[in-house]
PDB file of C-alpha atoms and ligand atoms in Angstrom:
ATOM      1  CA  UNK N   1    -132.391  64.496  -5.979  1.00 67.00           C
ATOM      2  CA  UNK N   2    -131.221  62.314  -3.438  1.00 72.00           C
ATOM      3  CA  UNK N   3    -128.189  60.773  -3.783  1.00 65.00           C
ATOM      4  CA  UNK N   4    -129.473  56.688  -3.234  1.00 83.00           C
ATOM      5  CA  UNK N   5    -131.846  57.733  -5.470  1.00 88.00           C
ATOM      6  CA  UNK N   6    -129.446  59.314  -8.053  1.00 89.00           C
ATOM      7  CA  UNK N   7    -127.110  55.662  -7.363  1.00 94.00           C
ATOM      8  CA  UNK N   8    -130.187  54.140  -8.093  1.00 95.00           C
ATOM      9  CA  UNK N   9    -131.384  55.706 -11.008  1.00 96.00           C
ATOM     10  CA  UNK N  10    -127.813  54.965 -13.165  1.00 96.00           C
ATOM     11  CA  UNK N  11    -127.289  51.189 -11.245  1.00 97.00           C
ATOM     12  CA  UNK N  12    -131.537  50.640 -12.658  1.00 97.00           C
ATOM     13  CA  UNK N  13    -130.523  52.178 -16.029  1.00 97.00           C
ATOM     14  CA  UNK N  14    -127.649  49.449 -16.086  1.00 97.00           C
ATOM     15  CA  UNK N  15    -129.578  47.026 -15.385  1.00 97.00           C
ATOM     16  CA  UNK N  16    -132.079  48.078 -18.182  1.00 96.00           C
ATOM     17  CA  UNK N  17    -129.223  48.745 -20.478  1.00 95.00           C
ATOM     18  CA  UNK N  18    -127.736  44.872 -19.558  1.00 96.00           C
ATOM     19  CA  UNK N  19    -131.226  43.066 -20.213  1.00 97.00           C
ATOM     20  CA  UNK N  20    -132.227  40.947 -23.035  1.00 97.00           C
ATOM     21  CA  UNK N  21    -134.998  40.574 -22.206  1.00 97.00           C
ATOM     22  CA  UNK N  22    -137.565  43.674 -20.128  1.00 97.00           C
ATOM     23  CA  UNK N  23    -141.224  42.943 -19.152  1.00 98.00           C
ATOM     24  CA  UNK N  24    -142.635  46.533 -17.395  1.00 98.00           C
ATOM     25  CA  UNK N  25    -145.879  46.618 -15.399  1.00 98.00           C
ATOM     26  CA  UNK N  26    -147.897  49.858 -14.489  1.00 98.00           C
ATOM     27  CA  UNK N  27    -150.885  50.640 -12.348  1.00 98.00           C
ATOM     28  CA  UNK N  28    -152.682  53.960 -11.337  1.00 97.00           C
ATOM     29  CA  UNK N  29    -149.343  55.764 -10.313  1.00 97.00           C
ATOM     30  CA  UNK N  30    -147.921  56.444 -14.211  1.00 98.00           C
ATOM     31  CA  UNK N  31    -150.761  58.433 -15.212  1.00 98.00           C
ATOM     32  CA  UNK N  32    -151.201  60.574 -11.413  1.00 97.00           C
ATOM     33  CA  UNK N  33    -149.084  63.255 -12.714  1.00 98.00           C
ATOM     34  CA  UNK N  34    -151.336  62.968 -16.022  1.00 98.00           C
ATOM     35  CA  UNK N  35    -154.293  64.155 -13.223  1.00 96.00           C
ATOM     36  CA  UNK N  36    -155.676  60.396 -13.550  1.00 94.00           C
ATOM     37  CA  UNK N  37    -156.924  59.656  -9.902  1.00 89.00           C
ATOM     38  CA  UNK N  38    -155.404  56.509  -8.754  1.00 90.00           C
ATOM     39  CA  UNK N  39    -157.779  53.692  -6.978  1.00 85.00           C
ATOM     40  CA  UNK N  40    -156.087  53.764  -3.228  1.00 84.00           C
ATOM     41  CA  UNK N  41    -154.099  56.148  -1.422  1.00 79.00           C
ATOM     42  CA  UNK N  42    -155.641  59.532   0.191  1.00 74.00           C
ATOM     43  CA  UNK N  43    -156.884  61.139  -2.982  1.00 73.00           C
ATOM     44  CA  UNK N  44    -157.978  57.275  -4.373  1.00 75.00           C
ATOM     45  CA  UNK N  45    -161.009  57.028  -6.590  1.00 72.00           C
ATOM     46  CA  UNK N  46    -161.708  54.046  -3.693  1.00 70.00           C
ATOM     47  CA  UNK N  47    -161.939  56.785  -0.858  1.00 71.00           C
ATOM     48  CA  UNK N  48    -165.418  58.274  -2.643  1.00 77.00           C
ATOM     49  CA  UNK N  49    -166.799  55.250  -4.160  1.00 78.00           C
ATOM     50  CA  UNK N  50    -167.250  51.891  -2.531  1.00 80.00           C
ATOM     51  CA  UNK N  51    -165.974  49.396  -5.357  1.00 75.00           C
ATOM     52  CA  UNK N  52    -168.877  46.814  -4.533  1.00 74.00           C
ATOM     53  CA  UNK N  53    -171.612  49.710  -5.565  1.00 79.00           C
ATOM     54  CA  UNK N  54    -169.869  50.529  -9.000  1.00 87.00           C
ATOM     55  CA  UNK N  55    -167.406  48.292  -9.967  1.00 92.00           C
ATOM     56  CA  UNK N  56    -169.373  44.752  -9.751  1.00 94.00           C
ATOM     57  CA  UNK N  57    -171.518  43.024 -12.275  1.00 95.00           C
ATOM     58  CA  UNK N  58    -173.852  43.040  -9.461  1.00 95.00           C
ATOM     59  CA  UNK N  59    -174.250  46.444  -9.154  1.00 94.00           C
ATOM     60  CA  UNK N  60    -174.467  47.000 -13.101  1.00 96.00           C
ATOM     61  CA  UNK N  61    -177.099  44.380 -12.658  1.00 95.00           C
ATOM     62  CA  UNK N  62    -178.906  46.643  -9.515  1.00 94.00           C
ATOM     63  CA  UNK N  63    -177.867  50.360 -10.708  1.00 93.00           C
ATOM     64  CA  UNK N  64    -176.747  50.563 -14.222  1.00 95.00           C
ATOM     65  CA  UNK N  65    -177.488  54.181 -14.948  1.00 93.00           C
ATOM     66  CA  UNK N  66    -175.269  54.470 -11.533  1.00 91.00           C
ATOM     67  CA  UNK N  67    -172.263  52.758 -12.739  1.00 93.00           C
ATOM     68  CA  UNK N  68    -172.597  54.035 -16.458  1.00 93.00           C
ATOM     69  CA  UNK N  69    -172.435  57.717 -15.032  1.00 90.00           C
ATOM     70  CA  UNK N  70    -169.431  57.020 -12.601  1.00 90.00           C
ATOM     71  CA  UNK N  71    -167.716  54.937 -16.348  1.00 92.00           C
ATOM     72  CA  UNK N  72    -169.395  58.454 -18.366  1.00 91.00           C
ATOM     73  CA  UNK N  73    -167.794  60.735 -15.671  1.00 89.00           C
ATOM     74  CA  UNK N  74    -164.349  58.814 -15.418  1.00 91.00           C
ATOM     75  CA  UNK N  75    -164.674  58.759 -19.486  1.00 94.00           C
ATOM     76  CA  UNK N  76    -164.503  62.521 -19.534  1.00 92.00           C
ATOM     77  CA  UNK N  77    -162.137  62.805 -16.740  1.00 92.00           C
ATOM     78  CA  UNK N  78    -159.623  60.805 -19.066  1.00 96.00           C
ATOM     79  CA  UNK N  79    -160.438  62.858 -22.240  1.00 95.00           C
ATOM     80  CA  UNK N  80    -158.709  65.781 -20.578  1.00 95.00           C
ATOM     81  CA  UNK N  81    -155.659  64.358 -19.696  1.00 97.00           C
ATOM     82  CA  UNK N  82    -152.047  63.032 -21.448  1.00 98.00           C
ATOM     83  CA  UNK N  83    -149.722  61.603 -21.192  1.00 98.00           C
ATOM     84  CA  UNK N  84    -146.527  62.430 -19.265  1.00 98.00           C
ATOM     85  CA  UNK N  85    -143.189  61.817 -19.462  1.00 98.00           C
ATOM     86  CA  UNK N  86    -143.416  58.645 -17.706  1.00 98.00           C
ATOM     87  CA  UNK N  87    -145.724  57.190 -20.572  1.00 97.00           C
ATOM     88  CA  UNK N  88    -143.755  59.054 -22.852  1.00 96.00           C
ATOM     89  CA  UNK N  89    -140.385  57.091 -21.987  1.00 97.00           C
ATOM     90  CA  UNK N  90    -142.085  53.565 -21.560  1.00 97.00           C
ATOM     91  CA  UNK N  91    -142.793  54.642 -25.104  1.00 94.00           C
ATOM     92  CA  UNK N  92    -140.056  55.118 -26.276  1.00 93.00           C
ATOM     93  CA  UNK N  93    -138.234  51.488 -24.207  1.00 94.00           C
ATOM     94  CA  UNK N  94    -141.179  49.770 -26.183  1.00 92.00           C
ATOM     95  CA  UNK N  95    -140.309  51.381 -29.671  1.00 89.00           C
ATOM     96  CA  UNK N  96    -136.519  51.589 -29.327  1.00 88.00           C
ATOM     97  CA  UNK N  97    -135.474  48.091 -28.119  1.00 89.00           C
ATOM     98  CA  UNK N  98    -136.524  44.459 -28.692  1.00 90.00           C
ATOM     99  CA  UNK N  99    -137.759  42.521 -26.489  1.00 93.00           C
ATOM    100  CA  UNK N 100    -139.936  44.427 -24.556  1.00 95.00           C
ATOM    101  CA  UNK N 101    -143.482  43.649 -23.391  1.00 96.00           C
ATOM    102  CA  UNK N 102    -145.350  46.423 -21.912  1.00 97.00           C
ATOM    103  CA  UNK N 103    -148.478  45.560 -19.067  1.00 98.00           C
ATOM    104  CA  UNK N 104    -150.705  47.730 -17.840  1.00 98.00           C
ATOM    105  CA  UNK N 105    -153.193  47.693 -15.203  1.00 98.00           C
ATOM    106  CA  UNK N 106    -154.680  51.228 -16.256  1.00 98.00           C
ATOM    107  CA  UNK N 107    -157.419  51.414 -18.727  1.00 97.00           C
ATOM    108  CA  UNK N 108    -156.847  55.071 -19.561  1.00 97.00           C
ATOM    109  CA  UNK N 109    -155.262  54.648 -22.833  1.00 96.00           C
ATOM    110  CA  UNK N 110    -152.207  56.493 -22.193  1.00 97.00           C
ATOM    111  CA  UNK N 111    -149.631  54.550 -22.848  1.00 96.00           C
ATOM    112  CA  UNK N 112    -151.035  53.803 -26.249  1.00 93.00           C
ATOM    113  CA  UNK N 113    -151.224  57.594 -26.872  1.00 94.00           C
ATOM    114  CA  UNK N 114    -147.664  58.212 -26.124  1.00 94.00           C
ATOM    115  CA  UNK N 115    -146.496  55.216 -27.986  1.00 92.00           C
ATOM    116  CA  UNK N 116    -148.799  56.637 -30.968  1.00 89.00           C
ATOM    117  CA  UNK N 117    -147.266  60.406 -30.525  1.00 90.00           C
ATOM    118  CA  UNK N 118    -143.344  58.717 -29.801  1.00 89.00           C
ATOM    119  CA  UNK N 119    -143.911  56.512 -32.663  1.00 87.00           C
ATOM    120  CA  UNK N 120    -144.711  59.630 -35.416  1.00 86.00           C
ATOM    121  CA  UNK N 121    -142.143  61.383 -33.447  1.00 86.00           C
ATOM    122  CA  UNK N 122    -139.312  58.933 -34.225  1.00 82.00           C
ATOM    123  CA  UNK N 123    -140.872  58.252 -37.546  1.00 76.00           C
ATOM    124  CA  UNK N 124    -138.452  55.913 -39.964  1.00 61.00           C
ATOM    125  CA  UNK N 125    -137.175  54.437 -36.632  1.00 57.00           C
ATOM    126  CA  UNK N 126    -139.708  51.867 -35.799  1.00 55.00           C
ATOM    127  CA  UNK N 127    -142.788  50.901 -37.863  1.00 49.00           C
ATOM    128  CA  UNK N 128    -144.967  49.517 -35.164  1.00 58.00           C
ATOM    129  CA  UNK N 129    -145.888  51.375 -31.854  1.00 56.00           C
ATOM    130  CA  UNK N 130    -145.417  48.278 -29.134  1.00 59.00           C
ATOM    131  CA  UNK N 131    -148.791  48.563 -27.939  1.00 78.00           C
ATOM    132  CA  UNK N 132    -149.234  47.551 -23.827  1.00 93.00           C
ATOM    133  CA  UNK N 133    -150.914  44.135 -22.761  1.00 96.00           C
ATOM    134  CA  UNK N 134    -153.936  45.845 -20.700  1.00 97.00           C
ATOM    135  CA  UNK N 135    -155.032  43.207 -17.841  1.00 98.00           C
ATOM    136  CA  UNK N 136    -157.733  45.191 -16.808  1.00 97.00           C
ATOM    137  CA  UNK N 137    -159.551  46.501 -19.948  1.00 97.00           C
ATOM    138  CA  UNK N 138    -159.793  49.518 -21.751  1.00 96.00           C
ATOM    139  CA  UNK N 139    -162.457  51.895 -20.527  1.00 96.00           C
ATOM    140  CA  UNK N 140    -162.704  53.749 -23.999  1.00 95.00           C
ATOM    141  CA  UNK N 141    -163.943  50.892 -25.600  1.00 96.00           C
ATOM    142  CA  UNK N 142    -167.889  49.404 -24.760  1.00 97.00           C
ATOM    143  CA  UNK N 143    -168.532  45.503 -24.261  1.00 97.00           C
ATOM    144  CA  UNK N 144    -172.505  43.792 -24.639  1.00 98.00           C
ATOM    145  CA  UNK N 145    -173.044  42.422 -21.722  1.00 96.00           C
ATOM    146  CA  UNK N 146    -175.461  39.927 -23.889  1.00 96.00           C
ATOM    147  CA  UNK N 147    -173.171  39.145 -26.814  1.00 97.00           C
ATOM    148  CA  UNK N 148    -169.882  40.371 -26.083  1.00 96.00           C
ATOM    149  CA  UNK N 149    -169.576  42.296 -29.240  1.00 97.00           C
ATOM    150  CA  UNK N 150    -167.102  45.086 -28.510  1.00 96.00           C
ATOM    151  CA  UNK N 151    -167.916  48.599 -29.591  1.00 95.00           C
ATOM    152  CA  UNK N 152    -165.623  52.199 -29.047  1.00 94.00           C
ATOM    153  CA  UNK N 153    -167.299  53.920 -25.757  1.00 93.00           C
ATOM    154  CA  UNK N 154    -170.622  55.437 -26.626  1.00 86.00           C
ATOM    155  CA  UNK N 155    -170.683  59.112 -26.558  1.00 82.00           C
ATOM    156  CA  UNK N 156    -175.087  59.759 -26.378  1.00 75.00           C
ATOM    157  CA  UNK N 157    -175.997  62.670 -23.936  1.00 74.00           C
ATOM    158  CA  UNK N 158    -178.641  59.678 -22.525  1.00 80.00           C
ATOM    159  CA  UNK N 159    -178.581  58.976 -19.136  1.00 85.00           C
ATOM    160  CA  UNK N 160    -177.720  55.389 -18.258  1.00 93.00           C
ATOM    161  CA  UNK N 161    -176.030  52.642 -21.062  1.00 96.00           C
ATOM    162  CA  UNK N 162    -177.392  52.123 -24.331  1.00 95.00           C
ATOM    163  CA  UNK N 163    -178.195  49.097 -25.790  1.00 95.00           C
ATOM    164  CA  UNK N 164    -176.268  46.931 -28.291  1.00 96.00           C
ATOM    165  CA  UNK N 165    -177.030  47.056 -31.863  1.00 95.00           C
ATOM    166  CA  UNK N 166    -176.677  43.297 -31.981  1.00 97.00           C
ATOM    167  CA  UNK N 167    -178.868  42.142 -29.632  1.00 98.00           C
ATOM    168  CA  UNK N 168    -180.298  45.029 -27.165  1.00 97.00           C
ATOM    169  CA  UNK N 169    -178.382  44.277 -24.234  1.00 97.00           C
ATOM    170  CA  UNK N 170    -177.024  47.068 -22.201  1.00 97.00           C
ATOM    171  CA  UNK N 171    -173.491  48.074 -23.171  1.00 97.00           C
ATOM    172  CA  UNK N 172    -170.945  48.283 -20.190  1.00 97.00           C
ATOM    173  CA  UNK N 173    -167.234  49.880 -20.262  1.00 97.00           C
ATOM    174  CA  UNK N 174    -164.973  47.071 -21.218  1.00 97.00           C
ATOM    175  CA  UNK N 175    -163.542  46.702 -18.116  1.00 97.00           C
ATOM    176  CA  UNK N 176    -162.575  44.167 -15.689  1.00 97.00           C
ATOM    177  CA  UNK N 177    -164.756  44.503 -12.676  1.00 96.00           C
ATOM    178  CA  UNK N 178    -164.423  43.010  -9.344  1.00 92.00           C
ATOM    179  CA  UNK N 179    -164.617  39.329  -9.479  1.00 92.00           C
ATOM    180  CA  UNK N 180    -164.540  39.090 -12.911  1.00 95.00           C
ATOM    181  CA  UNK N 181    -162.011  36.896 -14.613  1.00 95.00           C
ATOM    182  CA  UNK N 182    -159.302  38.283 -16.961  1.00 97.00           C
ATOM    183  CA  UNK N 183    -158.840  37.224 -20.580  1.00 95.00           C
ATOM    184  CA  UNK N 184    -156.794  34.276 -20.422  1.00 96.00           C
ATOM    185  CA  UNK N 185    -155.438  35.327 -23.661  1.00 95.00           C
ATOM    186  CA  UNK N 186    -153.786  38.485 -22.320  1.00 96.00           C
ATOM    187  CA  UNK N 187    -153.085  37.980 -18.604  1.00 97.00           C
ATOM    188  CA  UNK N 188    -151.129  34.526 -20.444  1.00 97.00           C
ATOM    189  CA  UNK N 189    -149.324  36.524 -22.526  1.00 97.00           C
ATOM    190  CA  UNK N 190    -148.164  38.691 -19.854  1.00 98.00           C
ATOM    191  CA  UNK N 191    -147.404  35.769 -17.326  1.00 98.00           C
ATOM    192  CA  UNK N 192    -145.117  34.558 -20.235  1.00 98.00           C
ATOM    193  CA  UNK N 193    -143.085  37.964 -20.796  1.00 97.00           C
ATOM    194  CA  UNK N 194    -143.121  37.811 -17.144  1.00 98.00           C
ATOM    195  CA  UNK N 195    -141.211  34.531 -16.674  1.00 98.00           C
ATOM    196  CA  UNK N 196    -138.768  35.296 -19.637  1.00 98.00           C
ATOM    197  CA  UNK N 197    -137.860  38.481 -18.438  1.00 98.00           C
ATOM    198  CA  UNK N 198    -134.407  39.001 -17.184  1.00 97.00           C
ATOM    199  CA  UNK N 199    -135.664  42.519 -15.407  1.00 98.00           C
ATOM    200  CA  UNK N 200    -139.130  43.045 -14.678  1.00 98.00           C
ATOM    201  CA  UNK N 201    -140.010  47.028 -13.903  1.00 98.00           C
ATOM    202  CA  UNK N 202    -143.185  47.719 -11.941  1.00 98.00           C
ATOM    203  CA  UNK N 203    -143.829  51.566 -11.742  1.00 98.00           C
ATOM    204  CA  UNK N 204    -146.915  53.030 -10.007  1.00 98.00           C
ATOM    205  CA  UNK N 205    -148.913  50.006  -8.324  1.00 98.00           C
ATOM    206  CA  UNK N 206    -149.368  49.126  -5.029  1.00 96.00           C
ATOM    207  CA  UNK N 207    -148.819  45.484  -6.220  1.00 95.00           C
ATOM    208  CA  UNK N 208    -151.842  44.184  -4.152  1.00 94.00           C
ATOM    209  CA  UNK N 209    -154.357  43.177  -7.331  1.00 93.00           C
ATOM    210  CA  UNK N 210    -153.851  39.613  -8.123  1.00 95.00           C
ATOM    211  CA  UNK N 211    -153.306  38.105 -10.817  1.00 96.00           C
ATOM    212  CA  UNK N 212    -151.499  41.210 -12.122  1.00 98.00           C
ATOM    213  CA  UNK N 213    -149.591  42.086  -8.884  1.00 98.00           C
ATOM    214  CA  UNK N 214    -147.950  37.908  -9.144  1.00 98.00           C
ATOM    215  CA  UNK N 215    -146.171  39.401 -12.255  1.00 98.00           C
ATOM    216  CA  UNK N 216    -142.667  40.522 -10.937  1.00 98.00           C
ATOM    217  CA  UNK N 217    -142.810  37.384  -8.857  1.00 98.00           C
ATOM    218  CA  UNK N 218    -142.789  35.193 -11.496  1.00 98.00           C
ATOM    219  CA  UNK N 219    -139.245  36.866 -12.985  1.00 98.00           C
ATOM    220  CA  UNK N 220    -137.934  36.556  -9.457  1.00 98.00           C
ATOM    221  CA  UNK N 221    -139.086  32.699  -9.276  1.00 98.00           C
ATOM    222  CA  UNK N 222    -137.309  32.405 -12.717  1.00 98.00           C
ATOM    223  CA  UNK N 223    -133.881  34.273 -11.632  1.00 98.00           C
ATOM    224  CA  UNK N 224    -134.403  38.119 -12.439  1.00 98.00           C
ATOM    225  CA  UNK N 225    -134.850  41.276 -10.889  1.00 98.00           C
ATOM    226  CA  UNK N 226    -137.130  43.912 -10.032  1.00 98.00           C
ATOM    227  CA  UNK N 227    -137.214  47.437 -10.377  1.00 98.00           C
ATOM    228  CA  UNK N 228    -139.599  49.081  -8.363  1.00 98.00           C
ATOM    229  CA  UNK N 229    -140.837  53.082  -8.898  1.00 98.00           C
ATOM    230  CA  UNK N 230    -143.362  53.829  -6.320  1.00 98.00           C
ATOM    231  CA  UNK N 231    -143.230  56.975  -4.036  1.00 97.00           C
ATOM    232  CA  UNK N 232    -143.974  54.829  -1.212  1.00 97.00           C
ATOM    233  CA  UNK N 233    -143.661  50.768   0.041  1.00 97.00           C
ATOM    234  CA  UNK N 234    -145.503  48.092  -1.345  1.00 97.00           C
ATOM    235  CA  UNK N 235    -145.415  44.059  -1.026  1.00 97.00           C
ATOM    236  CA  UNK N 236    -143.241  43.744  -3.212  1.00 97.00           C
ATOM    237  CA  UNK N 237    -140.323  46.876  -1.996  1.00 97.00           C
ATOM    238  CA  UNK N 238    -138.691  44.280   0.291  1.00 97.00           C
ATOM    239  CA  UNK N 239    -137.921  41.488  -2.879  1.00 97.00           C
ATOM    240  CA  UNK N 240    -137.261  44.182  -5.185  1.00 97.00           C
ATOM    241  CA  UNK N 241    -133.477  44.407  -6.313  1.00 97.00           C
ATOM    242  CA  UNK N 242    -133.488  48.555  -6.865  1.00 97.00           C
ATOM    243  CA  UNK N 243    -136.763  50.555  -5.042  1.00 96.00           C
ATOM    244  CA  UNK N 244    -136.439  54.187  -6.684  1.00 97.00           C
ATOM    245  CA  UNK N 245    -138.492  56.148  -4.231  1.00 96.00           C
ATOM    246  CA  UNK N 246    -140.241  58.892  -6.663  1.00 96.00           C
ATOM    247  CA  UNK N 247    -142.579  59.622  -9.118  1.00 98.00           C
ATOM    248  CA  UNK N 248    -142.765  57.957 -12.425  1.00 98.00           C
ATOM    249  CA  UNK N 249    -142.917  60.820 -14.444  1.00 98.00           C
ATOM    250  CA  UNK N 250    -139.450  61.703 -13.064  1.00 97.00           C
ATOM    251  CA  UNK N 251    -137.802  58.827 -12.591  1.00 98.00           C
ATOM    252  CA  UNK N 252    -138.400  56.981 -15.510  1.00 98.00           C
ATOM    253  CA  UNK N 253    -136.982  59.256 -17.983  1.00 97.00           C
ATOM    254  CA  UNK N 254    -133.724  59.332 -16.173  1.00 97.00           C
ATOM    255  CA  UNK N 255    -133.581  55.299 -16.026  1.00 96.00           C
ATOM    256  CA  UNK N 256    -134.477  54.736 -19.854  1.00 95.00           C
ATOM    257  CA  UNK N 257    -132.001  55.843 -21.930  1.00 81.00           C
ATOM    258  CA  UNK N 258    -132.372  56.944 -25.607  1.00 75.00           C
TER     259      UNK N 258
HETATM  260  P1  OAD Y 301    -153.466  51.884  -6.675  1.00 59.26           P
HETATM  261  O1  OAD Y 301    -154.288  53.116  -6.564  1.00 59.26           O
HETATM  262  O2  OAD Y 301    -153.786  50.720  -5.815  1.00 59.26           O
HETATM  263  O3  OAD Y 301    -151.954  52.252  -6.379  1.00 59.26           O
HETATM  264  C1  OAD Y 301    -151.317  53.344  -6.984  1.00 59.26           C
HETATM  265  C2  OAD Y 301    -149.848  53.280  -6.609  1.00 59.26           C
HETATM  266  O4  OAD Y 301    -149.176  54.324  -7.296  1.00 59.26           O
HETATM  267  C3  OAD Y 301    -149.557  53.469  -5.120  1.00 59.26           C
HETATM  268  O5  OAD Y 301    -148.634  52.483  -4.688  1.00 59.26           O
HETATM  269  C4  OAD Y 301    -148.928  54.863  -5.051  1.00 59.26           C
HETATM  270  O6  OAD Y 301    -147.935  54.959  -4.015  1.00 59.26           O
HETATM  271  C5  OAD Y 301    -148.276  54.962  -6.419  1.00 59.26           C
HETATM  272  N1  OAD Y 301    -148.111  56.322  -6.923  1.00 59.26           N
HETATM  273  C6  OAD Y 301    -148.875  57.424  -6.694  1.00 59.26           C
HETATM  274  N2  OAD Y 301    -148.396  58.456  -7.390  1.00 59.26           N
HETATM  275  C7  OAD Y 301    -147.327  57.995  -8.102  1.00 59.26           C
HETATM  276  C8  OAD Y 301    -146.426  58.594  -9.034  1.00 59.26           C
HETATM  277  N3  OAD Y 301    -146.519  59.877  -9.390  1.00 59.26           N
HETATM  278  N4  OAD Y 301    -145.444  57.816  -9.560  1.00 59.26           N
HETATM  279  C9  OAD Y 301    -145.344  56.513  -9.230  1.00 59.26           C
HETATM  280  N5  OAD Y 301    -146.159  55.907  -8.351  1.00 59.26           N
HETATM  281  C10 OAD Y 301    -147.147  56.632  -7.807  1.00 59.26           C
HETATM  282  O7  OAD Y 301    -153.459  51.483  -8.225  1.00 59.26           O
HETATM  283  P2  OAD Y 301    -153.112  50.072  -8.891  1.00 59.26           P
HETATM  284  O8  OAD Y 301    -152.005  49.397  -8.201  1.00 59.26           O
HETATM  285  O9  OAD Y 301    -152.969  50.345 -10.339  1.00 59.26           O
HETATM  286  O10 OAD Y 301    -158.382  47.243 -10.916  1.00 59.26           O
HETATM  287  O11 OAD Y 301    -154.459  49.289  -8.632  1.00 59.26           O
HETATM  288  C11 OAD Y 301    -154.574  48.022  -9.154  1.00 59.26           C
HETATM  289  C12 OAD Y 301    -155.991  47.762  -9.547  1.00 59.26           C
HETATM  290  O12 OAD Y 301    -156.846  48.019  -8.435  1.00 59.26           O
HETATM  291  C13 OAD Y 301    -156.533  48.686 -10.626  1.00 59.26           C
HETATM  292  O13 OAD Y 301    -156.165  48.311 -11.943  1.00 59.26           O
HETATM  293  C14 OAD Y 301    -158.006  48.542 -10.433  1.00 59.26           C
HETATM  294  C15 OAD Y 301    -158.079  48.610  -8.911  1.00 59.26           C
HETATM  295  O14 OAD Y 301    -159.066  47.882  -8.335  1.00 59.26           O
HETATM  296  C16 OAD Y 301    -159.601  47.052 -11.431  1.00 59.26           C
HETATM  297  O15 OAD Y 301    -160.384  47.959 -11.549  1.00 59.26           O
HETATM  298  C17 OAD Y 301    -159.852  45.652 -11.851  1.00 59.26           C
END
């Protein structure tokens, strides 16, 4: 290891250590070394796929068999991963210390599956697994495109969605999808944490998805700091107070102290 990015890793853990009150945002990055593909980047999901053919309501609409295979395939992708020790000490921040709201960009589930496995790990320590705020969805779950009514993903060998048992719609991942709004409900909650927080942590984004990536601005526009994990630059390197130049999955067990 380095040594700015040793310096780093004890003057972030400080900082952590100092704060009253955390807000931490992820993206695609946490769950790489989990064998999750992130979107951009050389190896990006976004380097196969054009976005506007599979991750539109428009192409639903045009191709739904399409998109439902690329959701099915993705789906299965998912199933044989975990979590790593990145999740695994966001986990542990979230069930050790008040305070702490947890956002996520990634609809993998992770995070909830290490704070699940942390939480009966630590059992008697914390009742409650701190579950993240996910901006963008959660692709195990389905949604009716008719109705709405939320259902856990289906798992039929048919090709192409099934319908809903409400009203016969077509069931779609419960995702967000490209020019889709997010649920005021939880992107407010997490614009909240974010302007209370006296350190926001961003790990694993390339903070270019608004609304999500206008997060760690709105602790710096209220007086804290950022701490940025990201192998590489992004928008936001240049306002962040400490950039930690690794992976997540090493680096943020060495900034979050039991
Ligand atoms: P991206 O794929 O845009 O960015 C992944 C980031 O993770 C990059 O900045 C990488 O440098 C970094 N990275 C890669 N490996 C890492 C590691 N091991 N540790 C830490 N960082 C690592 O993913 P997001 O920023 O999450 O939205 O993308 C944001 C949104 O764009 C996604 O939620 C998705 C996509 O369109 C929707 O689908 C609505």
């Amino acid at each position: 290891m380095s040594e700015a990015l040793s310096d780093g890793i004890a003057r972030a853990s400080s900082l952590l250590d100092e704060a009253e009150s955390v807000v931490v945002l992820t993206g695609a990055g946490v769950s790489a070394e989990s064998g999750v593909p992130t979107f951009r980047g050389d190896e990006g999901l976004w380097r196969s796929y054009r976005p506007e053919e599979l991750a539109t309501p428009e192409a639903f609409e045009r191709d739904p068999v399409l998109v439902w295979e690329w959701y099915q395939w993705r789906r299965s992708l998912i199933a044989d991963c975990a979590p790593n020790p990145g999740h695994q000490a966001l986990a542990r921040l979230a069930l050790l210390r008040e305070r702490i709201t947890l956002v996520t960009q990634n609809v993998d589930g992770l995070h909830h599956r290490a704070a699940r496995a942390e939480a009966a790990r630590l059992a008697g320590q914390s009742p409650e697994p701190a579950f993240p705020l996910e901006v963008h969805g959660a692709i195990h779950r389905d949604r009716c495109s008719g109705c709405g009514h939320r259902t856990d993903a289906a798992t039929g060998e048919e090709p192409g969605p099934p319908p809903c048992s409400i009203c016969r719609a077509l069931l779609r991942p419960d995702v967000v999808w490209f020019g889709e709004t997010l649920d005021p409900s939880v992107i407010g909650a997490a614009q909240e944490a974010a302007s209370a927080a006296d350190v926001c942590l961003v790990a694993g984004t390339s903070a270019l998805v608004h609304p999500a990536a206008g997060l760690p601005w709105l602790t710096i526009r209220a007086g804290g700091a950022v701490v940025e994990v990201n192998p590489d630059e992004t928008p936001l390197t240049g306002a962040a107070e400490i950039s930690l130049r690794g992976r997540s999955g090493h680096v943020l067990p060495r900034i979050i102290r039991d």
